[in-house]
XYZ file of C-alpha atoms in Angstrom:
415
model
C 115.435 134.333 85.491
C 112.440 132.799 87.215
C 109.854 131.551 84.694
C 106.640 133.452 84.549
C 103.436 132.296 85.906
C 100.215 132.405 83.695
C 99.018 134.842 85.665
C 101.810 137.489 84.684
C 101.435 136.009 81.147
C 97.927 136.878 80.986
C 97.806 140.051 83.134
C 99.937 142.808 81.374
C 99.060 145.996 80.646
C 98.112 147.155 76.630
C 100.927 148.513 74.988
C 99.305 151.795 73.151
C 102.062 152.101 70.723
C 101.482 148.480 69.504
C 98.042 149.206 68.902
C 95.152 146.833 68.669
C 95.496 145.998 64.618
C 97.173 141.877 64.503
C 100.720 142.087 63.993
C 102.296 139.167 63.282
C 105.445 139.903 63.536
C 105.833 139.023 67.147
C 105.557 135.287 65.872
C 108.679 133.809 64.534
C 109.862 134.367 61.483
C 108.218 132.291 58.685
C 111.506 131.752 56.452
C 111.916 132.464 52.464
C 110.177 129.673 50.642
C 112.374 127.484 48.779
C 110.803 125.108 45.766
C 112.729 122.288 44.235
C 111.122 119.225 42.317
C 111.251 115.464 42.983
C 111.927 112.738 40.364
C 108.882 110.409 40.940
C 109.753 106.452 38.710
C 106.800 106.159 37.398
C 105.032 102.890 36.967
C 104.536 103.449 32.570
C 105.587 105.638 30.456
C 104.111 109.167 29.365
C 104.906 111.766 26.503
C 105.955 114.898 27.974
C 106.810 118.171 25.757
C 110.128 119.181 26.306
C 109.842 122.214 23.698
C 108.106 125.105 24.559
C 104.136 126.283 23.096
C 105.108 126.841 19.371
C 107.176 124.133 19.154
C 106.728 121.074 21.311
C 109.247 118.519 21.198
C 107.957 115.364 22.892
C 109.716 112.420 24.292
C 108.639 109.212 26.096
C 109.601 108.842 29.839
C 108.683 107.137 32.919
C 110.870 110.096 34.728
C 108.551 112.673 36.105
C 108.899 115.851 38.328
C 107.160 116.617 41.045
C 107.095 120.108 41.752
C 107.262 121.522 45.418
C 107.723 124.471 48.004
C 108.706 124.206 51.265
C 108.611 126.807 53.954
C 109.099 126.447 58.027
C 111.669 124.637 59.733
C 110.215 123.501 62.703
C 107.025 121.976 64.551
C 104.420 119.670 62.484
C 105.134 118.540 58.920
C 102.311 119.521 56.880
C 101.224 118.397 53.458
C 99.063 120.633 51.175
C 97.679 118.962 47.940
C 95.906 121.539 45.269
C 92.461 121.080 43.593
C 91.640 121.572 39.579
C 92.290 123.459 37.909
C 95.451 125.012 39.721
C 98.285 124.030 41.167
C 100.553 124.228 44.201
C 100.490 128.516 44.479
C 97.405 128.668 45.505
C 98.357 127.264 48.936
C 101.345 129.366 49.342
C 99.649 132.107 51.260
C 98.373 129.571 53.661
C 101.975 128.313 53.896
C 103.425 132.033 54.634
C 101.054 132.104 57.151
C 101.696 128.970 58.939
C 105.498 128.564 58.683
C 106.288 130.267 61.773
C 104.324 127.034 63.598
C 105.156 124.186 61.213
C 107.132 122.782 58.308
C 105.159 122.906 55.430
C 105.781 121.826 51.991
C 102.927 122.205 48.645
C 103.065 119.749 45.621
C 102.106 120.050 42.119
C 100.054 116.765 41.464
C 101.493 114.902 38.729
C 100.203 116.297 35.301
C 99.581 119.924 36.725
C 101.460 123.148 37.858
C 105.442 123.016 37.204
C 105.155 119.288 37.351
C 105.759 116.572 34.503
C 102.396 116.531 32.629
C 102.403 113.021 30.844
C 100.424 112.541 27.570
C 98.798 109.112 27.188
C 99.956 107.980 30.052
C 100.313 104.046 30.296
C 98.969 104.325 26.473
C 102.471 103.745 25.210
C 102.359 100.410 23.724
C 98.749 100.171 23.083
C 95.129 102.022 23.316
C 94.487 101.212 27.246
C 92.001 103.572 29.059
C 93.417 106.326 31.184
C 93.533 104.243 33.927
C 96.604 105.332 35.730
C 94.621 108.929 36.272
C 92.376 107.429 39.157
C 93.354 109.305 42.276
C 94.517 106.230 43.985
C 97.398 106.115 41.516
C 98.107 109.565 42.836
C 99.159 108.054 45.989
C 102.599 106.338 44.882
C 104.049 109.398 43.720
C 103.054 111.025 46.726
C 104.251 108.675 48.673
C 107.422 108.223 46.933
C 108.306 112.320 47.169
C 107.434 111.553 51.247
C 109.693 109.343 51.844
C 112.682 110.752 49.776
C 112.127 114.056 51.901
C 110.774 113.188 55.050
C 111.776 109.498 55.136
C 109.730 108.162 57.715
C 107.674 110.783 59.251
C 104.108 111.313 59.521
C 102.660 114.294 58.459
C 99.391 116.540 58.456
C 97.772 116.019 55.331
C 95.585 119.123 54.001
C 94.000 118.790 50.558
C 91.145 120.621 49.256
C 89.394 119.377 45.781
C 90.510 117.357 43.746
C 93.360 116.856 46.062
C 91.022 115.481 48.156
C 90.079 112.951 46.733
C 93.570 111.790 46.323
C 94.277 112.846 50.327
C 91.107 110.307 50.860
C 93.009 107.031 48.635
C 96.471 108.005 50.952
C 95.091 108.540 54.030
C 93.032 104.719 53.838
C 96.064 103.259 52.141
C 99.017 104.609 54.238
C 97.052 105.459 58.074
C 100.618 105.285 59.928
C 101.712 108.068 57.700
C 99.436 110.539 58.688
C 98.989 112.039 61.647
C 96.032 114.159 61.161
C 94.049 114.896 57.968
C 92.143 118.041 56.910
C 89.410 118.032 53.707
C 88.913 121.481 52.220
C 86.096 121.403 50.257
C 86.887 117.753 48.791
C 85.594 115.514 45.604
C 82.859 113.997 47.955
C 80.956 110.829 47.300
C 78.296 110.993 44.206
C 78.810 114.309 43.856
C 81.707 114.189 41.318
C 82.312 114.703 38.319
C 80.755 118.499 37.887
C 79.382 119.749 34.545
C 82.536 121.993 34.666
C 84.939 119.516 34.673
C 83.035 116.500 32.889
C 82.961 119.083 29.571
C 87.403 119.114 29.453
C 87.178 115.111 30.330
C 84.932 114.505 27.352
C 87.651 115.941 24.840
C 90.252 113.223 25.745
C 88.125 111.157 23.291
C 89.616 112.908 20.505
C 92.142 110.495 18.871
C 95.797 111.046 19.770
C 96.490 111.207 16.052
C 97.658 114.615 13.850
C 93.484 114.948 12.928
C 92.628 113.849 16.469
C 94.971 116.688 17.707
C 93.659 119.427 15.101
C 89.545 118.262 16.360
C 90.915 118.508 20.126
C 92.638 122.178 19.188
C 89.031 123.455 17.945
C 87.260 122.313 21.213
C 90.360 124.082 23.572
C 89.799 127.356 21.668
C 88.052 129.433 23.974
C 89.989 127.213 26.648
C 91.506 130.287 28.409
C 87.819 131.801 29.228
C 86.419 128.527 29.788
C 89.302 128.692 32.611
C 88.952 132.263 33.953
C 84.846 131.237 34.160
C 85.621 128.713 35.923
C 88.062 129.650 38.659
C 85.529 133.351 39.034
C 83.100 130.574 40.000
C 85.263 129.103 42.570
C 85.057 132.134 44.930
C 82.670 133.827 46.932
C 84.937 137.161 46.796
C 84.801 138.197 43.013
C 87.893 140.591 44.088
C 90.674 137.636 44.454
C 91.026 136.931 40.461
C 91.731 139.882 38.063
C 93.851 139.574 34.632
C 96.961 139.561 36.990
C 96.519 137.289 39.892
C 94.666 134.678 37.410
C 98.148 134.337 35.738
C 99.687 132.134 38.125
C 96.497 129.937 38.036
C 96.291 129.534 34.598
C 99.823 129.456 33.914
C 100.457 125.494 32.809
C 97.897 125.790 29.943
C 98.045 129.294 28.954
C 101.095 131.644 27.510
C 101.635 134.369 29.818
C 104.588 135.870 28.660
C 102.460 139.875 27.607
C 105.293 141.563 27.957
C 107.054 139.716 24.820
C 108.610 142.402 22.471
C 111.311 140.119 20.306
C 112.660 142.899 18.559
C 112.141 145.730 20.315
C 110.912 147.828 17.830
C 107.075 147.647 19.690
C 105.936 146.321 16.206
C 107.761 142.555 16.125
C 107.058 139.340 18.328
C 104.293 141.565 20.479
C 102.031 139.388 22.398
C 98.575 139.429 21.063
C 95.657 137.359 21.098
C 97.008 135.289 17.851
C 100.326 134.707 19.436
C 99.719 133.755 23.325
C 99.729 130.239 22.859
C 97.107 127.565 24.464
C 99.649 125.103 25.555
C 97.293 122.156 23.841
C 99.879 119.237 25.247
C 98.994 120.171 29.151
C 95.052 120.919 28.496
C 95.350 117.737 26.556
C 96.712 115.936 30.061
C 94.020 118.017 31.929
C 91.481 115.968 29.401
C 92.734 112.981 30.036
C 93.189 112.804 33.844
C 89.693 114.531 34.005
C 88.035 111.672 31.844
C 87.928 109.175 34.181
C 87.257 110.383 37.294
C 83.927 109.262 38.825
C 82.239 108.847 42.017
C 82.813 104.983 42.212
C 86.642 106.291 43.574
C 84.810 108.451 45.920
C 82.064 106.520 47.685
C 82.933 103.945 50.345
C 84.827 100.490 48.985
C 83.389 97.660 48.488
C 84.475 93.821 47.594
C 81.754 93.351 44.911
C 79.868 96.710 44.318
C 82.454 99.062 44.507
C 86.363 97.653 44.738
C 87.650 100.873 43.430
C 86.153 103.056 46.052
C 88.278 104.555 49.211
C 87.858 102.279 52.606
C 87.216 105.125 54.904
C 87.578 102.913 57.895
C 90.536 102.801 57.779
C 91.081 106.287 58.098
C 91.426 106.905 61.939
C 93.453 109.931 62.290
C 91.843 112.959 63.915
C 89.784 114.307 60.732
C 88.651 118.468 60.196
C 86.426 118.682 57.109
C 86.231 121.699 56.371
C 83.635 123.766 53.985
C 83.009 127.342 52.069
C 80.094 128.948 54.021
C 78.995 129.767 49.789
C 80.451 126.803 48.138
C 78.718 126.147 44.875
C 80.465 123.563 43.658
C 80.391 121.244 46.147
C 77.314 121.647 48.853
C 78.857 121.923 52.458
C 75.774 119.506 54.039
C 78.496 117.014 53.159
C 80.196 117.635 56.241
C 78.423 115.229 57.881
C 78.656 112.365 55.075
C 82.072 112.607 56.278
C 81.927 112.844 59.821
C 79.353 109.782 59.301
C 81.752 106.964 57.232
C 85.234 107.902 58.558
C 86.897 105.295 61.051
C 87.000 107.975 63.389
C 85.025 109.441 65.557
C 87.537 112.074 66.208
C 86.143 114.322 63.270
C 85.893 118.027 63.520
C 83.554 120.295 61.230
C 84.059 123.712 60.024
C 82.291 126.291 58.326
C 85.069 128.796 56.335
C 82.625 132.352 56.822
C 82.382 133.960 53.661
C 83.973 132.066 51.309
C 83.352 129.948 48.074
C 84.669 126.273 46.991
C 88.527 127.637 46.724
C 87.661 128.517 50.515
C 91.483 129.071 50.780
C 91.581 131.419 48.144
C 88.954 133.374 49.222
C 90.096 133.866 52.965
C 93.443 132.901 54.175
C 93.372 133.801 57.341
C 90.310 131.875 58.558
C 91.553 129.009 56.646
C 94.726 129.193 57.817
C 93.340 129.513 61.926
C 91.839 126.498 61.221
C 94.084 124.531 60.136
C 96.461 125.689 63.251
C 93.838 125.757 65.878
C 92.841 121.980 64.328
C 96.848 120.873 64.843
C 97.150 122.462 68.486
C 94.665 120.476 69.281
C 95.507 116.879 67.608
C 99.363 117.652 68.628
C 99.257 119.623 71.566
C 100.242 123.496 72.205
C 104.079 122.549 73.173
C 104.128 120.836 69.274
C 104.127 123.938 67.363
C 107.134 126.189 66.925
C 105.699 129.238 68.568
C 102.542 130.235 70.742
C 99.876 130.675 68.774
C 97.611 133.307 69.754
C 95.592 133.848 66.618
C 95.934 135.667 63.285
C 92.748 138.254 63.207
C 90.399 138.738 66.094
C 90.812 140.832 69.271
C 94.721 141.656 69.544
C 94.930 143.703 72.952
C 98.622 145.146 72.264
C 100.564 142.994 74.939
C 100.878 140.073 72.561
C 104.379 140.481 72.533
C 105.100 140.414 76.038
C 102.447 137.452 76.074
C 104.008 135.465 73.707
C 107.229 135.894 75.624
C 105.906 134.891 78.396
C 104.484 131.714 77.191
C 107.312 130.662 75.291
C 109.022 130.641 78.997
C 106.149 128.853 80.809
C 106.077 125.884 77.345
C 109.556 125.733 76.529
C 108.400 126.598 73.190
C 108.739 129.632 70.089
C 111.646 132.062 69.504
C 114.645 132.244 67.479
């Protein structure tokens, strides 16, 4: 069969019963998500709870899990890193949506999410600051998980947040590794820490003693709306969090189990405000990674005024910073602070339209077309696993013969 011209690709007629509505179904199949864990070595030791809320049990280890899902088996390998205070779920819509055009695979930072969360971390044989907690630390466990799943290839690396700031330390640190990097609303510059966040950090200076613990359980105790005011910040859309999608948010630090019924009598072991737990030993981690954070890891590096800062010129990879049309956390004018240190000049900007600080969060879609319209351009069409014609947008109703046709004339898509 002779392989179609783009003319024929581009010239069919609308197909009425497909409609004009996207239907993404004529892409590839994304692929069930799987999720598995790596055990990161660390470089100290940390107490981790190995009981559950009533009844922690905890135990010193330098054995950690890092918490993942991967879904896609083909095209780019991309890298999403999560912000605070989440974890690795709120990326997995973005993931469903581009797993038909790439491998992807999310990760629970060390200390949040389903991974290990390490109480005084490198404090185990003494009262050392919680120095192990500065992003750039971040970047051997991440690199470590890399290389025991993807040994030696690069990757995309997306990161919004707090995960950008770590994305920032990795990308300067490890350049070969990464092929392209995109900054979702990051930590940027002097603008870190935020009042939100600066108000957790503060607790860690409660004493990790049995008073120390009791102080740190009276400032946590309205931790849970603290949390759900914080994350209804977050967004522009004040429809994405309700009492039921905020679950899998809030998860790590707060009991979720409303459904409990121990005896099943509907009198015994019902959840209720006195017995849905704050999980104290993972806010307490939360504390302590958030205490001391500050812009000097943010703004540029330098020998004498600033050796723990990132050295953005090393970062050459093809660069989209990307932004929350409503952001409120973190202004989007710094864009161009960006696009103006990077060792690039390959940078591309992007507004998200209607969206708040978790820009991903509050529209998918246009994140997600920007993240894929960023790679076919920084890996070439032929790189992804299918034709990508878009996700919203015009959709004419001869996509699928279009995308069948293209997959011909590339070599690319199907199956």
């Amino acid at each position: 069969m002779a392989v179609p011209s783009l003319y024929d690709a581009l010239s069919h007629p609308p197909d009425r019963a497909a409609g004009n509505a996207p239907d993404l179904s004529v892409y590839r199949a994304p692929g069930a998500p799987s999720y598995g864990s790596f055990r990161y070595h660390a470089p100290a030791h940390g107490l981790v709870a190995t009981g559950d809320a009533a009844n922690p049990m905890p135990e010193w280890t330098d054995r950690f899990d890092i918490a993942w899902t991967k879904q896609g088996d083909r095209g780019p390998l991309v890298v999403f890193l999560h912000g605070v205070p989440t974890n690795r779920m709120q990326w997995e819509p973005i993931q469903r949506l581009m797993a038909p055009f790439c491998r992807t695979i999310s990760v629970d930072m060390l200390g949040m999410g389903e991974s290990s969360q390490p109480r005084m971390y490198g404090q185990r044989d003494g009262h050392a600051p919680n120095a192990l907690w500065r992003w750039v630390n971040d970047t051997d466990w991440l690199e470590q998980l890399m290389q025991h799943e993807f040994p030696g290839q690069p990757f995309v690396l997306v990161a919004d947040d707090w995960g950008g700031g770590i994305a920032a330390h990795y990308a300067a640190r490890f350049p070969e590794r990464v092929s392209a990097l995109a900054l979702l609303d990051p930590v940027a510059f002097d603008g870190y820490p935020v009042n939100e966040i600066q108000a957790v950090g503060r607790a860690a200076q409660c004493p990790n003693t049995q008073a120390g613990d009791a102080q740190f359980a009276q400032l946590m105790a309205a931790f849970d709306q603290t949390l759900a005011q914080i994350l209804k910040s977050m967004v522009y859309r004040r429809d994405v969090y309700n009492q039921y999608s905020i679950r899998a948010i809030t998860f790590p630090y707060v009991e979720t189990d409303y459904e409990r019924n121990a005896g099943g009598d509907g009198v015994s072991g019902i959840a209720d405000s006195m017995t849905l737990r704050l999980k104290l030993h993972n806010i307490r981690v939360l504390a302590d990674r958030a205490s001391v954070l500050a812009p000097a890891q943010l703004l540029p590096h330098h020998p004498e005024k600033n050796p723990h800062g990132v050295a953005y010129e090393t970062i050459t990879m093809p660069t989209l910073v990307a932004w929350g049309e409503y952001d409120e956390m973190m202004p989007a004018g710094q864009i161009h602070r960006f696009a103006n240190v990077l060792g690039t000049d390959d940078v591309e900007t992007r507004l998200i339209p209607r969206a708040g600080h978790f820009a991903h969060t509050d529209q998918p879609v246009a994140t997600a077309d920007a993240l894929l319209g960023f790679i076919r351009r920084t890996h070439g069409r032929r790189a992804l696993a299918d034709v990508y014609m878009g996700l919203d947008g015009i959709w004419k109703g001869d996509e699928r013969a279009l995308i069948r046709d293209l997959r011909a004339v590339y070599g690319v898509g199907g199956g």
